[in-house]
Amino acid sequence: MPQLRPIDLRCEHLATAHGLNSPIPRFGWGLEGDGQNQRQTAYRIVVAETGNGRIFWDSGKILSNNTQLVPYAGEPLSSDAVLDWTVQVWDEADRLGATASPARIFTGLKSDDWQAEWIARYFVLPAGREVPADNAYDNRWQARPADYLRRSFASADSPVRATLYVTALGLYEAYLNGQRIGDHVIAPGWTDYHRRVEYQVHDVTALVQAGDNVLGAILGEGWYSGRVGHNQRRAGNHYGGRPALFCQLHLHYADGSNMIVASDEHWQTRQGPICYSDFLMGEMYDARLELQDWATAPGVQVGWQPAEVFTPDPRAPKLDAARAQPAREVARLPAQFSHLATNGAAIFDLGQNIAGYCELTVEASAGARFTLRHGEVLDGDGELYVANLRHAVATDIFIAAGNGEETFKPRFTFHGFRYVELTLPEGVSPEAITLTGIAIQTDTPITGEIETGHPLVNQLLSNIFWSQRDNFLSVPTDCPQRDERYGWSADAQVFWKTAGYFADVSAFLTKWMLDLEDGQSPDGAFPDVAPTKPLNPYRLTPQPGAPAWGDAPIIMAWDHWLRYGDRDFLVRFYPSFQAWMEHIGRPNPDFIRRNAVYNNYGDWLSVGPASDRTLVATAYWHRVADLMARMANALGHATDSAAYNQLARSIARAFCAEYLDQSGRLTGDTQTAYLLALDFNLLPEAMRPAATKRLVELIDAAGGHLQTGFLGVRHICPVLSENGAADLAVDLLLKDTYPSWGFSIRQGATTIWERWDGWTPDKGFQSVNMNSFNHYAYGAVGEWIWSRIAGIDWCEQGPGYRELRLRPLFDSRIGHCRASYRAHTGIVSSHWVMHGDTVEWRVSIPPNCAAVIELPPGWLSKEHSDRLGAGTYDLRLCKSANG
Ligand code: BGC
């Protein structure tokens, strides 16, 4: 008998919630089933304490088809609790579905549960990082040694439950009795540490023993005090001068008693084998300096100094539970020895550009030095090319202790690289070592699998996904390699829809939207980058948002709504969005966005003629006004919605009066101008054909190439296919001459380049000032491959994939497409294969959902209906007589 099966249980968008920031967490699940038109008609949620089964909430059987974001309605949740929750569902015939395996929730700590104090090594760097007097730093940028902290404590018994709540200003790794706690990297992640820091929750029950125990931590600099960005006059110390630890270990015993071990004056600290460690600089590890038993030996240790308890400057940050998945090691890539560079060093190749670091396994004598330099590409002579890293030194150094096989892997740095130049000590051959690349990323669950019949499209999809992984590191960054690595907002907004297919980014954005809001100025300006640094390279206040950059929060919030249907998210951020709208509206009374445009970047990194920046800015203003009208409408704010609609109309009128001539030409006459005007609906209906015609002419005039920058690129294929030129969209997708996605692939790219001409045969490398080979913005074409080639798209009528659109484009050059997307509501799939004039198309729609079916013009299906309910369907399509 067909059964409904709840899958992917989520609390606050997470498979396991490690700490709650709200007394009313929300629950959601997807559904799987076997039959057609299956529906959920009722659910029951049960939340019980782990271990003793005490029920906190039993919703009872609720007659509802809702599966998303159901608010908790049980007894008030206590802090420091561990809960398991599960859901039962009933189908349309009131049959009980399969039992879901329970999901876990750690409730976390509330603000008044904290007894811990901030502790650090008693040591302050000189401001501005002049070379320190004690010459402790054997490196160009004076990155500092990592601090080790420890304390021992006695536990009367083995606890029945032990939970560690831990965070740092800087980066930390925590240890209990010599065991590394958890598998997070670069924790606690990046926030504006002057306002907020996120803490992590670890179940350490198995690590605590009766008797003596040692709790320890290693602290690195990270975003807090290490180098971030490119301003050499203010390279580091952005939030503070020294890393600090904050933690609380809660022990619960069988007899009902509890004990807390917190960071306080009882801790000891010293430096160890990590001579320095910095995101941009790299890490140096001298294994001869290893601290024996530092995290296992009980009692007070000699040679260690007491930790200092202090209040971070300018104030202790607010402590939030982590809202997103942590960063983790997600892939291991064996490095192949390629050749020797002219300096004699060995060049290794991972075959893939990644963000992460290497693990090196060697056997060498004491003091033998291994130097690893990282780069994305090789130059024409096969030498490591690092000029594009700017000030990032990206070099790790390992000094062997000389006691047999040793393994080194840095802790508090990462690099963007595919190639490693390894300088080996005398007598060690490249064949004698094992080198493995380790990719790290915020561990957003993978949701999309897609494959086509065209190798270039498949490589492009792989490059897009890798650029996403490499740049989703606590925040969505522009690039992982050079001295930048900021959360640039326009890069993210153009890419967000693409990102959401490949991975579940709901929790990731929930966290980052707060960073964007934290960076908003009192008069409503969103920043260009988030988190902002308080001492920003350009000015002393957060940098205000340029058009398309400052507009990003609204655009991404709308994507988030359509993909996940999270209404509370819109409610939460709506006032900040209104403040932004006022910020840009006030100084522009004639509805052309000439003022408050700050670093008006325009269609960043386009090639060919540049688009008029005021035109682009105004088009974006219209876009956000239109989205605000829709958002207000979704929230039931009718007056606001009408006002934003009115604003959008006024902008469109002013736009046409200012930029559109009688013949349908736009000022500047660039591809991006037409793309934005068409996609954002700025033109009168009657003018759209002329604008489309002109767009096609401009592409033809460019030899059938695109010329768009970051802002235009998202729209080019969608606008063409929406306006009757799908063939041309596929042409662009498959092009491999400059400029195109395929061009970079032909040059061997394994990630998306920042610039179309990052390297060309006639000009070689682009300017060293800005030439990353791992920027995802141009990868924004991914959304079109997913939504139009595979044909899986969201639907404004049923946000959160309650309803969806299935609307593939069949193209013989692509041959077939097989895609499956794990929506929050369930798994959607689309698989088509073309055989001459016929197509076999199999689609799956999750229980409870319905899909609007849109066939490409000229295609017919006998079984065709415009709307399908849940189930799997095999459709056979053929070209219509006049198709
Ligand atoms: C970054 C971006 C960003 C841009 C703003 C660059 O340096 O790498 O990707 O959006 O600046 O213009």
PDB file of N, CA and C and ligand atoms in Angstrom, residues 478-479 482 484 488 491 549 601 604 710 754 770 775, ligand 1:
ATOM      1  N   ASP A 478      33.488  36.575  -2.026  1.00  0.00           N
ATOM      2  CA  ASP A 478      33.745  36.788  -3.453  1.00  0.00           C
ATOM      3  C   ASP A 478      34.737  35.773  -3.986  1.00  0.00           C
ATOM      4  N   CYS A 479      35.775  35.501  -3.198  1.00  0.00           N
ATOM      5  CA  CYS A 479      36.835  34.614  -3.670  1.00  0.00           C
ATOM      6  C   CYS A 479      37.581  34.071  -2.455  1.00  0.00           C
ATOM      7  N   ARG A 482      42.748  35.490  -2.747  1.00  0.00           N
ATOM      8  CA  ARG A 482      43.573  36.684  -2.600  1.00  0.00           C
ATOM      9  C   ARG A 482      43.259  37.407  -1.284  1.00  0.00           C
ATOM     10  N   GLU A 484      41.242  39.311   0.001  1.00  0.00           N
ATOM     11  CA  GLU A 484      39.924  39.939  -0.093  1.00  0.00           C
ATOM     12  C   GLU A 484      38.951  39.093   0.721  1.00  0.00           C
ATOM     13  N   TRP A 488      30.828  39.936  -0.299  1.00  0.00           N
ATOM     14  CA  TRP A 488      30.321  40.952  -1.245  1.00  0.00           C
ATOM     15  C   TRP A 488      28.892  40.605  -1.635  1.00  0.00           C
ATOM     16  N   ASP A 491      27.629  39.923  -5.602  1.00  0.00           N
ATOM     17  CA  ASP A 491      28.070  38.609  -6.082  1.00  0.00           C
ATOM     18  C   ASP A 491      27.073  37.558  -5.602  1.00  0.00           C
ATOM     19  N   TRP A 549      24.305  46.133  -4.958  1.00  0.00           N
ATOM     20  CA  TRP A 549      24.981  45.590  -3.780  1.00  0.00           C
ATOM     21  C   TRP A 549      24.062  45.829  -2.561  1.00  0.00           C
ATOM     22  N   TYR A 601      29.210  50.620  -8.828  1.00  0.00           N
ATOM     23  CA  TYR A 601      30.097  49.760  -9.611  1.00  0.00           C
ATOM     24  C   TYR A 601      29.549  49.435 -10.993  1.00  0.00           C
ATOM     25  N   TRP A 604      29.520  45.307 -13.208  1.00  0.00           N
ATOM     26  CA  TRP A 604      30.904  45.011 -12.836  1.00  0.00           C
ATOM     27  C   TRP A 604      31.523  43.939 -13.738  1.00  0.00           C
ATOM     28  N   PHE A 710      28.775  41.211 -13.952  1.00  0.00           N
ATOM     29  CA  PHE A 710      28.117  40.499 -12.852  1.00  0.00           C
ATOM     30  C   PHE A 710      26.591  40.696 -12.858  1.00  0.00           C
ATOM     31  N   GLU A 754      36.648  35.066 -12.273  1.00  0.00           N
ATOM     32  CA  GLU A 754      36.125  36.395 -11.954  1.00  0.00           C
ATOM     33  C   GLU A 754      35.907  37.221 -13.220  1.00  0.00           C
ATOM     34  N   MET A 770      43.396  42.280  -9.916  1.00  0.00           N
ATOM     35  CA  MET A 770      42.083  41.696  -9.681  1.00  0.00           C
ATOM     36  C   MET A 770      41.852  40.602 -10.700  1.00  0.00           C
ATOM     37  N   HIS A 775      35.477  33.004  -8.604  1.00  0.00           N
ATOM     38  CA  HIS A 775      34.416  33.945  -8.220  1.00  0.00           C
ATOM     39  C   HIS A 775      33.122  33.366  -8.792  1.00  0.00           C
TER      40      HIS A 775
HETATM   41  C1  BGC B   1      35.284  41.867  -5.438  1.00  0.00           C
HETATM   42  C2  BGC B   1      33.913  41.636  -5.923  1.00  0.00           C
HETATM   43  C3  BGC B   1      33.014  42.759  -5.671  1.00  0.00           C
HETATM   44  C4  BGC B   1      33.630  43.976  -6.252  1.00  0.00           C
HETATM   45  C5  BGC B   1      32.843  45.221  -6.045  1.00  0.00           C
HETATM   46  C6  BGC B   1      35.827  43.114  -5.995  1.00  0.00           C
HETATM   47  O1  BGC B   1      37.072  43.427  -5.494  1.00  0.00           O
HETATM   48  O2  BGC B   1      36.106  40.783  -5.663  1.00  0.00           O
HETATM   49  O3  BGC B   1      33.565  40.475  -6.407  1.00  0.00           O
HETATM   50  O4  BGC B   1      31.692  42.582  -5.959  1.00  0.00           O
HETATM   51  O5  BGC B   1      34.947  44.175  -5.799  1.00  0.00           O
HETATM   52  O6  BGC B   1      33.028  46.020  -7.063  1.00  0.00           O
END
